[in-house]
Coordinates of C-alpha atoms in Angstrom, one line a residue:
X1224 CA 37.6 10.5 -22.2
X1225 CA 37.9 13.9 -23.9
X1226 CA 35.2 14.7 -26.4
X1227 CA 34.7 17.6 -28.7
X1228 CA 31.8 19.6 -27.3
X1229 CA 31.4 17.2 -24.4
X1230 CA 31.6 18.2 -20.8
X1231 CA 33.9 16.5 -18.3
X1232 CA 31.0 15.5 -16.0
X1233 CA 29.0 13.8 -18.8
X1234 CA 32.1 12.0 -20.0
X1235 CA 32.8 10.9 -16.4
X1236 CA 29.2 9.8 -16.1
X1237 CA 29.5 7.6 -19.2
X1238 CA 32.7 6.0 -17.9
X1239 CA 31.0 5.3 -14.5
X1240 CA 28.0 3.8 -16.1
X1241 CA 29.9 1.6 -18.5
X1242 CA 32.2 0.5 -15.7
X1243 CA 29.3 -0.4 -13.5
X1244 CA 27.6 -2.4 -16.3
X1245 CA 30.8 -4.3 -17.1
X1246 CA 30.8 -5.8 -13.6
X1247 CA 27.2 -6.9 -13.7
X1248 CA 25.8 -10.2 -14.8
X1249 CA 23.5 -10.3 -17.8
X1250 CA 20.6 -11.0 -15.4
X1251 CA 21.4 -8.0 -13.3
X1252 CA 21.5 -5.7 -16.4
X1253 CA 17.9 -6.5 -17.0
X1254 CA 16.9 -5.0 -13.6
X1255 CA 17.4 -1.2 -13.9
X1256 CA 15.6 -0.2 -10.7
X1257 CA 18.4 -1.9 -8.7
X1258 CA 21.2 0.1 -10.3
X1259 CA 20.0 3.3 -12.0
X1260 CA 17.3 5.9 -11.4
X1261 CA 13.6 4.8 -11.8
X1262 CA 11.4 5.5 -14.8
X1263 CA 10.9 9.2 -15.2
X1264 CA 7.6 10.9 -15.7
X1265 CA 8.7 12.7 -18.8
X1266 CA 10.4 10.6 -21.5
X1267 CA 9.9 9.9 -25.2
X1268 CA 9.4 6.2 -25.8
X1269 CA 8.9 5.7 -29.5
X1270 CA 8.9 3.2 -32.3
X1271 CA 9.1 3.4 -36.0
X1272 CA 6.2 1.4 -37.4
X1273 CA 7.1 0.7 -41.0
X1274 CA 4.4 0.1 -43.7
X1275 CA 6.7 -0.3 -46.8
X1276 CA 6.1 -3.9 -48.0
X1277 CA 4.1 -4.5 -44.9
X1278 CA 7.2 -5.5 -43.0
X1279 CA 5.8 -4.2 -39.7
X1280 CA 2.2 -3.7 -40.8
X1281 CA 0.0 -4.7 -42.5
X1282 CA 0.4 -8.5 -42.9
X1283 CA -2.7 -9.0 -45.0
X1284 CA -4.4 -7.1 -47.8
X1285 CA -7.7 -5.2 -47.6
X1286 CA -9.7 -5.5 -50.8
X1287 CA -12.6 -3.3 -49.7
X1288 CA -14.6 -6.1 -48.1
X1289 CA -15.5 -5.6 -44.4
X1290 CA -13.9 -8.9 -43.5
X1291 CA -10.5 -8.0 -45.0
X1292 CA -10.6 -4.5 -43.6
X1293 CA -11.4 -5.7 -40.1
X1294 CA -8.6 -8.3 -40.3
X1295 CA -6.1 -5.6 -41.3
X1296 CA -7.3 -3.3 -38.6
X1297 CA -7.1 -6.0 -36.0
X1298 CA -3.4 -6.6 -36.9
X1299 CA -2.7 -2.9 -36.2
X1300 CA -4.7 -2.8 -32.9
X1301 CA -2.9 -5.9 -31.7
X1302 CA 0.5 -4.2 -32.4
X1303 CA -0.7 -1.0 -30.6
X1304 CA -1.8 -3.0 -27.6
X1305 CA 1.6 -4.6 -27.4
X1306 CA 3.4 -1.2 -27.7
X1307 CA 1.1 0.4 -25.1
X1308 CA 1.9 -2.5 -22.6
X1309 CA 5.6 -1.6 -22.7
X1310 CA 5.1 2.1 -22.2
X1311 CA 5.4 3.3 -25.8
X1312 CA 4.0 6.9 -26.0
X1313 CA 4.9 7.9 -29.6
X1314 CA 4.3 5.9 -32.8
X1315 CA 6.1 7.1 -35.9
X1316 CA 3.8 5.6 -38.6
X1317 CA 5.2 5.5 -42.2
X1318 CA 2.6 7.6 -44.0
X1319 CA 4.4 8.6 -47.2
X1320 CA 6.2 5.5 -48.4
X1321 CA 7.8 6.2 -51.7
X1322 CA 5.8 9.0 -53.3
X1323 CA 2.8 6.9 -52.2
X1324 CA 0.5 7.1 -49.2
X1325 CA -1.6 5.2 -46.7
X1326 CA -4.4 7.7 -46.9
X1327 CA -6.5 9.2 -49.7
X1328 CA -4.3 11.9 -51.0
X1329 CA -4.9 14.5 -53.8
X1330 CA -1.2 14.6 -54.5
X1331 CA 0.0 11.0 -54.6
X1332 CA -1.4 7.5 -55.2
X1333 CA -2.2 4.8 -52.7
X1334 CA 0.8 2.6 -51.7
X1335 CA 0.3 -1.1 -52.5
X1336 CA 1.0 -2.2 -48.9
X1337 CA -2.6 -1.9 -47.9
X1338 CA -4.6 -3.4 -50.9
X1339 CA -1.8 -5.3 -52.6
X1340 CA -2.3 -3.2 -55.7
X1341 CA -0.5 0.2 -56.0
X1342 CA -2.9 3.0 -56.6
X1343 CA -5.9 1.0 -55.3
X1344 CA -7.8 2.0 -52.1
X1345 CA -8.0 -0.6 -49.4
X1346 CA -11.6 0.6 -48.6
X1347 CA -10.8 2.7 -45.6
X1348 CA -8.5 5.5 -44.4
X1349 CA -5.6 3.8 -42.7
X1350 CA -4.1 7.0 -41.4
X1351 CA -7.3 8.1 -39.7
X1352 CA -7.8 4.7 -38.2
X1353 CA -4.3 4.6 -36.8
X1354 CA -4.7 8.1 -35.3
X1355 CA -7.9 7.2 -33.6
X1356 CA -6.5 3.9 -32.2
X1357 CA -3.3 5.6 -30.9
X1358 CA -5.3 8.4 -29.3
X1359 CA -7.6 5.8 -27.6
X1360 CA -4.5 4.4 -26.0
X1361 CA -3.0 7.7 -24.9
X1362 CA -0.3 7.5 -27.5
X1363 CA 0.8 10.2 -29.9
X1364 CA 0.9 9.5 -33.6
X1365 CA 3.4 11.2 -35.8
X1366 CA 3.1 11.0 -39.6
X1367 CA 6.4 9.6 -40.9
X1368 CA 7.1 11.2 -44.3
X1369 CA 9.9 9.7 -46.5
X1370 CA 11.1 12.9 -48.3
X1371 CA 13.8 12.7 -51.0
X1372 CA 13.5 9.0 -52.3
X1373 CA 10.5 8.4 -54.5
X1374 CA 11.0 4.7 -55.3
X1375 CA 11.8 2.8 -58.5
X1376 CA 12.0 4.9 -61.6
X1377 CA 9.0 3.1 -63.1
X1378 CA 6.9 2.8 -59.9
X1379 CA 3.5 4.4 -59.7
X1380 CA 4.5 7.3 -57.3
X1381 CA 7.7 8.2 -59.1
X1382 CA 6.1 8.0 -62.5
X1383 CA 3.3 10.3 -61.5
X1384 CA 5.7 12.9 -60.0
X1385 CA 8.0 12.8 -63.1
X1386 CA 5.0 13.5 -65.4
X1387 CA 3.9 16.4 -63.2
X1388 CA 7.3 17.8 -62.5
X1389 CA 9.7 16.7 -65.3
X1390 CA 12.7 18.5 -63.9
X1391 CA 12.2 17.7 -60.2
X1392 CA 13.1 14.0 -60.2
X1393 CA 16.6 12.7 -60.7
X1394 CA 17.5 9.1 -61.6
X1395 CA 20.3 7.3 -59.7
X1396 CA 20.6 3.7 -60.7
X1397 CA 17.1 2.3 -60.9
X1398 CA 15.7 4.8 -58.4
X1399 CA 14.2 8.3 -58.4
X1400 CA 15.0 11.1 -56.0
X1401 CA 13.6 14.6 -55.5
X1402 CA 16.3 17.1 -56.4
X1403 CA 17.5 18.7 -53.1
X1404 CA 18.9 21.6 -55.1
X1405 CA 15.6 22.5 -56.7
X1406 CA 13.5 24.9 -54.7
X1407 CA 10.4 23.1 -55.9
X1408 CA 11.3 20.2 -53.7
X1409 CA 10.7 22.2 -50.5
X1410 CA 7.5 23.7 -51.8
X1411 CA 6.1 20.3 -52.9
X1412 CA 7.0 18.6 -49.6
X1413 CA 5.4 21.5 -47.7
X1414 CA 2.3 21.0 -49.8
X1415 CA 2.3 17.4 -49.0
X1416 CA 2.7 17.8 -45.2
X1417 CA 0.1 20.6 -45.2
X1418 CA -2.4 18.1 -46.7
X1419 CA -1.8 15.8 -43.7
X1420 CA -1.9 18.5 -41.0
X1421 CA -4.9 20.2 -42.5
X1422 CA -7.0 17.0 -42.7
X1423 CA -5.7 14.9 -39.8
X1424 CA -5.2 15.3 -36.1
X1425 CA -1.6 14.2 -36.1
X1426 CA 0.6 15.0 -33.2
X1427 CA 3.7 15.4 -35.3
X1428 CA 5.3 15.4 -38.7
X1429 CA 8.4 13.2 -38.9
X1430 CA 10.7 13.8 -41.9
X1431 CA 12.9 10.9 -43.0
X1432 CA 15.8 10.9 -45.5
X1433 CA 15.8 14.7 -45.6
X1434 CA 19.3 14.8 -46.9
X1435 CA 21.4 14.3 -49.9
X1436 CA 21.4 10.6 -51.0
X1437 CA 24.7 9.0 -50.3
X1438 CA 25.0 8.1 -54.0
X1439 CA 24.4 11.7 -55.1
X1440 CA 27.5 13.3 -56.6
X1441 CA 27.5 16.6 -54.7
X1442 CA 29.0 19.3 -56.9
X1443 CA 28.2 22.3 -54.7
X1444 CA 30.2 23.1 -51.5
X1445 CA 29.1 21.3 -48.3
X1446 CA 28.0 24.7 -46.9
X1447 CA 25.7 25.3 -49.9
X1448 CA 24.5 21.7 -49.6
X1449 CA 23.5 22.3 -46.0
X1450 CA 21.7 25.5 -47.0
X1451 CA 19.8 23.5 -49.6
X1452 CA 18.6 20.8 -47.2
X1453 CA 17.9 23.4 -44.5
X1454 CA 15.7 25.3 -47.0
X1455 CA 13.6 22.2 -47.5
X1456 CA 13.3 21.5 -43.8
X1457 CA 12.4 25.1 -43.1
X1458 CA 9.7 25.2 -45.9
X1459 CA 7.9 22.2 -44.4
X1460 CA 8.3 23.4 -40.8
X1461 CA 7.0 26.9 -41.5
X1462 CA 4.0 25.5 -43.4
X1463 CA 3.1 23.1 -40.6
X1464 CA 3.5 25.6 -37.8
X1465 CA 1.4 28.2 -39.6
X1466 CA -1.5 25.7 -39.6
X1467 CA -1.1 24.1 -36.2
X1468 CA 1.8 25.4 -34.2
X1469 CA 1.5 22.6 -31.6
X1470 CA 2.3 19.8 -34.2
X1471 CA 5.8 18.5 -33.3
X1472 CA 8.3 18.8 -36.1
X1473 CA 11.0 16.2 -36.1
X1474 CA 13.4 14.3 -38.4
X1475 CA 15.6 11.2 -38.3
X1476 CA 19.2 12.3 -39.0
X1477 CA 22.2 10.1 -39.5
X1478 CA 23.2 8.8 -36.1
X1479 CA 26.5 10.6 -35.9
X1480 CA 26.1 14.4 -36.2
X1481 CA 29.7 14.9 -37.2
X1482 CA 33.3 13.8 -36.3
X1483 CA 34.2 14.3 -32.7
X1484 CA 37.7 15.3 -31.5
X1485 CA 38.6 11.7 -30.4
X1486 CA 36.0 9.7 -32.3
X1487 CA 35.7 9.6 -36.0
X1488 CA 32.3 9.1 -37.6
X1489 CA 34.2 6.7 -40.0
X1490 CA 33.0 8.5 -43.1
X1491 CA 29.3 8.4 -42.2
X1492 CA 27.8 11.5 -40.5
X1493 CA 24.9 13.9 -40.9
X1494 CA 26.5 17.3 -41.3
X1495 CA 29.5 16.8 -43.5
X1496 CA 28.7 13.8 -45.6
X1497 CA 25.0 14.3 -46.4
X1498 CA 24.6 18.0 -45.5
X1499 CA 22.1 17.4 -42.8
X1500 CA 22.5 20.2 -40.2
X1501 CA 20.1 18.6 -37.7
X1502 CA 21.6 20.1 -34.5
X1503 CA 21.3 23.6 -36.0
X1504 CA 17.7 22.9 -36.8
X1505 CA 17.1 22.3 -33.1
X1506 CA 18.8 25.5 -32.2
X1507 CA 16.9 27.7 -34.7
X1508 CA 13.5 26.1 -34.1
X1509 CA 13.2 24.4 -37.5
X1510 CA 12.8 21.1 -35.5
X1511 CA 11.3 20.4 -32.1
X1512 CA 12.7 17.0 -31.8
X1513 CA 15.3 14.6 -33.3
X1514 CA 15.3 10.9 -33.6
X1515 CA 18.9 10.2 -34.7
X1516 CA 19.4 6.8 -36.3
X1517 CA 22.0 5.4 -33.9
X1518 CA 22.2 1.9 -35.1
X1519 CA 25.7 1.4 -33.6
X1520 CA 27.4 0.0 -30.6
X1521 CA 30.2 0.7 -28.2
X1522 CA 32.4 3.8 -29.1
X1523 CA 30.3 4.3 -32.2
X1524 CA 27.3 4.9 -30.0
X1525 CA 28.1 6.4 -26.5
X1526 CA 30.3 9.4 -27.4
X1527 CA 27.9 10.4 -30.1
X1528 CA 24.9 10.0 -27.8
X1529 CA 26.6 12.5 -25.4
X1530 CA 27.1 14.9 -28.4
X1531 CA 23.4 14.7 -29.2
X1532 CA 22.5 15.5 -25.6
X1533 CA 24.9 18.4 -25.3
X1534 CA 23.6 19.9 -28.6
X1535 CA 19.9 19.4 -27.8
X1536 CA 19.3 23.1 -26.9
X1537 CA 16.6 22.0 -24.4
X1538 CA 14.6 20.3 -27.2
X1539 CA 13.6 16.6 -27.4
X1540 CA 16.2 14.0 -28.6
X1541 CA 15.2 10.3 -28.7
X1542 CA 17.9 8.3 -30.4
X1543 CA 16.9 5.4 -32.6
X1544 CA 18.3 2.0 -31.3
X1545 CA 19.3 -0.8 -33.6
X1546 CA 16.8 -3.2 -32.1
X1547 CA 16.7 -5.0 -35.5
X1548 CA 20.3 -5.8 -35.0
X1549 CA 19.3 -8.3 -32.3
X1550 CA 18.0 -10.5 -35.1
X1551 CA 20.4 -13.3 -36.1
X1552 CA 19.9 -12.4 -39.8
X1553 CA 20.9 -8.8 -39.2
X1554 CA 23.7 -8.1 -36.7
X1555 CA 23.0 -10.9 -34.2
X1556 CA 23.8 -8.5 -31.3
X1557 CA 23.5 -9.9 -27.8
X1558 CA 20.6 -8.4 -25.9
X1559 CA 22.8 -6.4 -23.5
X1560 CA 24.1 -4.2 -26.3
X1561 CA 20.7 -2.6 -26.6
X1562 CA 19.8 -2.7 -22.9
X1563 CA 23.0 -0.9 -21.9
X1564 CA 22.3 1.8 -24.5
X1565 CA 18.8 2.2 -23.0
X1566 CA 20.2 2.7 -19.5
X1567 CA 22.7 5.2 -20.7
X1568 CA 20.2 7.2 -22.7
X1569 CA 17.9 7.4 -19.7
X1570 CA 20.8 8.6 -17.5
X1571 CA 21.6 11.3 -20.0
X1572 CA 18.0 12.4 -19.9
X1573 CA 17.3 11.3 -23.5
X1574 CA 14.3 9.3 -24.8
X1575 CA 14.6 6.2 -27.0
X1576 CA 13.2 4.9 -30.3
X1577 CA 13.1 1.3 -31.4
X1578 CA 13.8 0.4 -35.1
X1579 CA 11.6 -1.4 -35.9
X1580 CA 8.4 -2.1 -34.0
X1581 CA 8.3 -5.7 -35.2
X1582 CA 11.6 -6.6 -33.6
X1583 CA 10.3 -5.2 -30.3
X1584 CA 6.9 -6.8 -30.3
X1585 CA 8.4 -10.1 -31.6
X1586 CA 10.4 -10.1 -28.3
X1587 CA 13.7 -10.6 -30.3
X1588 CA 16.2 -12.1 -27.8
X1589 CA 13.9 -11.0 -25.0
X1590 CA 13.9 -7.2 -25.7
X1591 CA 10.1 -6.9 -25.2
X1592 CA 10.4 -8.6 -21.8
X1593 CA 13.2 -6.2 -20.9
X1594 CA 11.2 -3.2 -22.0
X1595 CA 8.4 -4.2 -19.6
X1596 CA 10.9 -4.1 -16.7
X1597 CA 12.7 -1.0 -17.9
X1598 CA 9.6 1.1 -18.3
X1599 CA 8.2 0.2 -14.9
X1600 CA 5.8 3.1 -15.0
X1601 CA 4.0 5.1 -17.8
X1602 CA 5.7 8.3 -19.1
X1603 CA 4.4 11.4 -20.9
X1604 CA 6.1 13.2 -23.7
X1605 CA 8.0 16.3 -22.4
X1606 CA 6.1 19.6 -23.0
X1607 CA 7.3 21.8 -25.9
X1608 CA 7.8 24.8 -23.6
X1609 CA 9.9 26.6 -26.2
X1610 CA 6.7 27.0 -28.2
X1611 CA 4.4 27.7 -25.3
X1612 CA 4.8 27.5 -21.6
X1613 CA 1.4 28.8 -20.4
X1614 CA -0.3 26.3 -18.2
X1615 CA -3.9 25.4 -19.0
X1616 CA -6.6 26.0 -16.4
X1617 CA -7.1 23.1 -14.0
X1618 CA -10.3 21.0 -14.4
X1619 CA -13.2 21.8 -12.1
X1620 CA -15.9 19.9 -10.1
X1621 CA -14.4 16.5 -9.6
X1622 CA -17.1 13.8 -9.0
X1623 CA -16.6 10.1 -8.1
X1624 CA -19.3 7.5 -8.3
X1625 CA -19.0 3.9 -7.1
X1626 CA -20.9 1.5 -9.3
X1627 CA -22.7 -1.7 -8.4
X1628 CA -20.2 -3.8 -10.4
X1629 CA -17.3 -2.6 -8.3
X1630 CA -16.0 0.0 -10.8
X1631 CA -15.6 3.7 -10.1
X1632 CA -16.5 6.4 -12.5
X1633 CA -14.6 9.7 -12.3
X1634 CA -15.8 12.8 -14.0
X1635 CA -14.9 16.5 -14.1
X1636 CA -15.7 19.7 -15.9
X1637 CA -13.5 22.0 -18.1
X1638 CA -13.7 25.8 -18.4
X1639 CA -11.6 25.9 -21.5
X1640 CA -13.1 27.7 -24.4
X1641 CA -12.7 24.6 -26.6
X1642 CA -12.7 21.7 -24.2
X1643 CA -12.4 19.2 -27.0
X1644 CA -8.9 20.5 -27.7
X1645 CA -7.9 19.8 -24.1
X1646 CA -6.5 16.5 -23.0
X1647 CA -6.5 15.0 -19.5
X1648 CA -4.2 12.9 -17.3
X1649 CA -5.4 10.8 -14.4
X1650 CA -3.4 9.9 -11.3
X1651 CA -4.2 7.7 -8.3
X1652 CA -2.5 7.2 -5.0
X1653 CA -3.3 5.6 -1.6
X1654 CA -2.1 8.9 0.0
X1655 CA -3.4 12.4 -0.3
X1656 CA -2.7 14.7 -2.0
X1657 CA -2.0 12.6 -5.1
X1658 CA 1.6 13.4 -6.2
X1659 CA 1.4 14.1 -10.0
X1660 CA 5.2 14.2 -10.2
X1661 CA 5.5 10.6 -9.3
X1662 CA 5.2 8.5 -12.4
X1663 CA 4.0 5.5 -10.3
X1664 CA 0.8 7.4 -9.9
X1665 CA -0.1 7.7 -13.6
X1666 CA -3.0 5.6 -14.6
X1667 CA -4.3 7.2 -17.8
X1668 CA -2.9 9.9 -20.2
X1669 CA -4.2 12.1 -23.0
X1670 CA -7.9 11.4 -22.4
X1671 CA -10.3 13.3 -24.6
X1672 CA -13.4 12.5 -22.6
X1673 CA -14.1 14.2 -19.3
X1674 CA -14.8 10.9 -17.5
X1675 CA -13.2 7.5 -17.0
X1676 CA -14.4 4.2 -15.4
X1677 CA -11.8 2.3 -13.4
X1678 CA -11.7 -1.0 -11.6
X1679 CA -9.6 -0.2 -8.5
X1680 CA -8.1 -2.8 -6.2
X1681 CA -8.5 -1.0 -2.9
X1682 CA -9.0 2.5 -1.7
X1683 CA -7.4 5.4 -3.7
X1684 CA -7.4 9.1 -4.0
X1685 CA -7.4 10.5 -7.5
X1686 CA -6.3 13.7 -9.3
X1687 CA -6.9 15.0 -12.8
X1688 CA -4.9 17.5 -14.8
X1689 CA -5.6 19.3 -18.0
X1690 CA -3.0 19.1 -20.8
X1691 CA -2.8 21.4 -23.8
X1692 CA -1.5 20.3 -27.2
X1693 CA 2.0 21.6 -26.4
X1694 CA 2.1 19.1 -23.5
X1695 CA 1.8 21.7 -20.7
X1696 CA 0.0 20.3 -17.7
X1697 CA -2.3 22.2 -15.3
X1698 CA -2.2 22.1 -11.6
X1699 CA -4.1 19.0 -10.3
X1700 CA -7.7 18.9 -9.3
X1701 CA -7.8 16.4 -6.4
X1702 CA -10.7 14.1 -6.0
X1703 CA -11.0 15.0 -2.3
X1704 CA -10.1 18.3 -0.6
X1705 CA -8.9 17.9 3.0
X1706 CA -8.2 20.2 5.9
X1707 CA -4.8 19.3 7.4
X1708 CA -4.8 19.1 11.2
X1709 CA -3.3 22.1 13.0
X1710 CA 0.1 21.8 14.7
X1711 CA 2.6 19.4 13.2
X1712 CA 2.9 17.2 10.2
X1713 CA 0.7 14.7 8.6
X1714 CA 0.0 12.4 5.6
X1715 CA -3.4 11.2 4.8
X1716 CA -3.7 7.6 3.7
X1717 CA -6.6 6.5 1.5
X1718 CA -7.4 3.4 3.5
X1719 CA -6.6 4.5 7.1
X1720 CA -6.1 8.3 7.1
X1721 CA -3.0 7.7 9.4
X1722 CA -0.8 10.8 10.1
X1723 CA 2.9 11.0 10.7
X1724 CA 3.4 12.5 14.2
X1725 CA 5.1 15.9 14.4
X1726 CA 5.0 18.9 16.7
X1727 CA 6.3 21.3 14.1
X1728 CA 9.9 20.9 15.2
X1729 CA 10.4 17.2 15.4
X1730 CA 9.1 14.7 12.8
X1731 CA 8.7 11.1 13.6
X1732 CA 10.4 9.0 11.0
X1733 CA 8.7 5.8 9.7
X1734 CA 10.4 2.7 10.9
X1735 CA 13.0 1.7 8.3
X1736 CA 12.4 -1.9 6.9
X1737 CA 15.4 -4.2 7.0
X1738 CA 15.3 -4.5 3.2
X1739 CA 15.6 -0.7 2.7
X1740 CA 19.3 0.4 2.3
X1741 CA 18.6 4.1 2.4
X1742 CA 21.0 6.2 4.5
X1743 CA 19.2 9.5 4.2
X1744 CA 15.8 11.2 3.9
X1745 CA 15.0 14.1 1.6
X1746 CA 12.4 16.7 2.3
X1747 CA 10.9 18.0 -0.9
X1748 CA 8.1 20.4 -1.9
X1749 CA 5.1 18.9 -3.6
X1750 CA 6.6 20.1 -6.9
X1751 CA 9.7 17.9 -6.2
X1752 CA 12.1 20.7 -5.2
X1753 CA 14.6 19.6 -2.6
X1754 CA 14.4 21.5 0.7
X1755 CA 16.9 19.6 2.8
X1756 CA 18.3 16.1 3.4
X1757 CA 18.9 14.5 6.7
X1758 CA 20.4 11.2 8.0
X1759 CA 17.9 8.3 8.1
X1760 CA 18.8 7.3 11.6
X1761 CA 16.9 7.1 14.9
X1762 CA 13.2 7.8 15.3
X1763 CA 13.1 11.6 14.7
X1764 CA 14.2 14.2 12.2
X1765 CA 14.8 17.9 13.1
X1766 CA 12.4 20.0 11.0
X1767 CA 12.7 23.2 13.1
X1768 CA 14.4 25.1 10.3
X1769 CA 11.9 23.9 7.6
X1770 CA 9.4 26.6 6.6
X1771 CA 5.8 26.0 7.3
X1772 CA 4.1 24.2 4.5
X1773 CA 3.2 20.8 3.0
X1774 CA 6.0 18.5 2.0
X1775 CA 6.8 15.0 0.9
X1776 CA 9.4 12.8 2.6
X1777 CA 11.6 10.4 0.6
X1778 CA 14.3 7.9 1.4
X1779 CA 17.5 7.9 -0.7
X1780 CA 20.4 5.5 -1.0
X1781 CA 23.9 5.8 -2.3
X1782 CA 22.9 5.1 -5.8
X1783 CA 20.3 7.8 -5.8
X1784 CA 17.3 5.5 -5.7
X1785 CA 14.4 7.1 -3.9
X1786 CA 11.2 5.9 -2.3
X1787 CA 8.4 8.1 -1.0
X1788 CA 7.7 7.6 2.7
X1789 CA 4.8 10.0 3.0
X1790 CA 3.6 13.6 3.1
X1791 CA 3.7 16.0 6.0
X1792 CA 2.7 19.5 7.1
X1793 CA 4.8 21.8 9.1
X1794 CA 2.7 24.2 11.1
X1795 CA 3.7 26.0 14.2
X1796 CA 0.7 28.3 15.0

């Protein structure tokens, strides 16, 4: 497979992955830990949560009464609980619907999805409620803004815009669209997004349909068309970043960036057809992340996924999956179409986004059950190091209190100038020190309070880190500080405090269980950097050439699956 802008190694990886999956049973394909690498710590796992027509939410109307408001809010919290349970960490909530909103805006009227009547308040601020509930669950909320389409020509939102800006809205068929060739479009959308960012603690602004409509008769050159759309995206991005530089800017481009050398986009791509130069927006910093709408399968998916990865410029890419196509009334895809795509995206180091949330939470063809197995551990959104890479100060003064009801309350202090702007992650492990690079140790993310009450099952060590709004994470504050024994290697276990025996030159290997197919062990630093690998045979490993320090020991098999065997210290004095 030779792809334009695609490396040989990635193409070979794709062929290997697809070949491996083709030989597996459907049941085997739902067990990723057996075949591919385990869940990573950093990964975007997102959903589009649609409000237009209430097709994802809400399913009832709020008329201002407390009962109707609470019912509508319970519908959302139930969805968020379901999403949290399968590892979702980003919710893209449709906030601007069609020149209408789900919050009290000074620019546009209420959408009718909440109250049942366009222009009428439901009696509460749905955006603020959704932000609060997502943050309680450690999830990010990005305001999804539909940009160019403004609904039916006679609808409330379109009519209001036409009256205010008579030359800005163009009619195509029965619908209205903001003119992508009018500079006022960029200014107005920047005003709109500024209103959201100024008044709400959103984690991101997500621009949808920021392109020429496919029905628009483009009379300018494609190069000029791209400049027009780029000007709109840039106007919004600059306004947002000027207010809150940590707010993630993203968009949802057409799923194929452009034609590849061997694979045609079949007349439907972002750059040439609708003048959406999304990959260039990543390169120049207009966007921090892309959520390409890759609602395709087979060779319409995999080569283009590689292209997105290779043109990511170190930024975040979380392709949108056609989860809705599992529905028998849509595409009636078999489940393994989506599950294979998930496996390949993870192997490429990309995130994933489900369209739409309802098809995921409804467990269409078992996709929700699969997601539980696929996302075996929690994940955190990758840090935006291209915006800021400075690590926040670690928390101070860890305290642990066992309560009479069997719970444990952990607390800590922060020395940040504005502690309320700092978030915290909590980790737990039966061995010390707690390894914060192991996703299996994550128990809570993005806490705003400086305490948490847990109900542990057994003895654990804990660690807490501070996280800034860019996602940068501090060094861990361990719940217990220990003196390692002199001479040799050791791992401290929360229950027994057993140590691996070592004289500084020879490490005693843990006995290999019959069920473990590992043929080697890896010695890594606590930050996960490989120091050396050795055969997993016999009782001992030669560590005479390993520098003094504290390390972790991992087993590894032919497929690259690893398991932590313990920690040890090399000391020769």
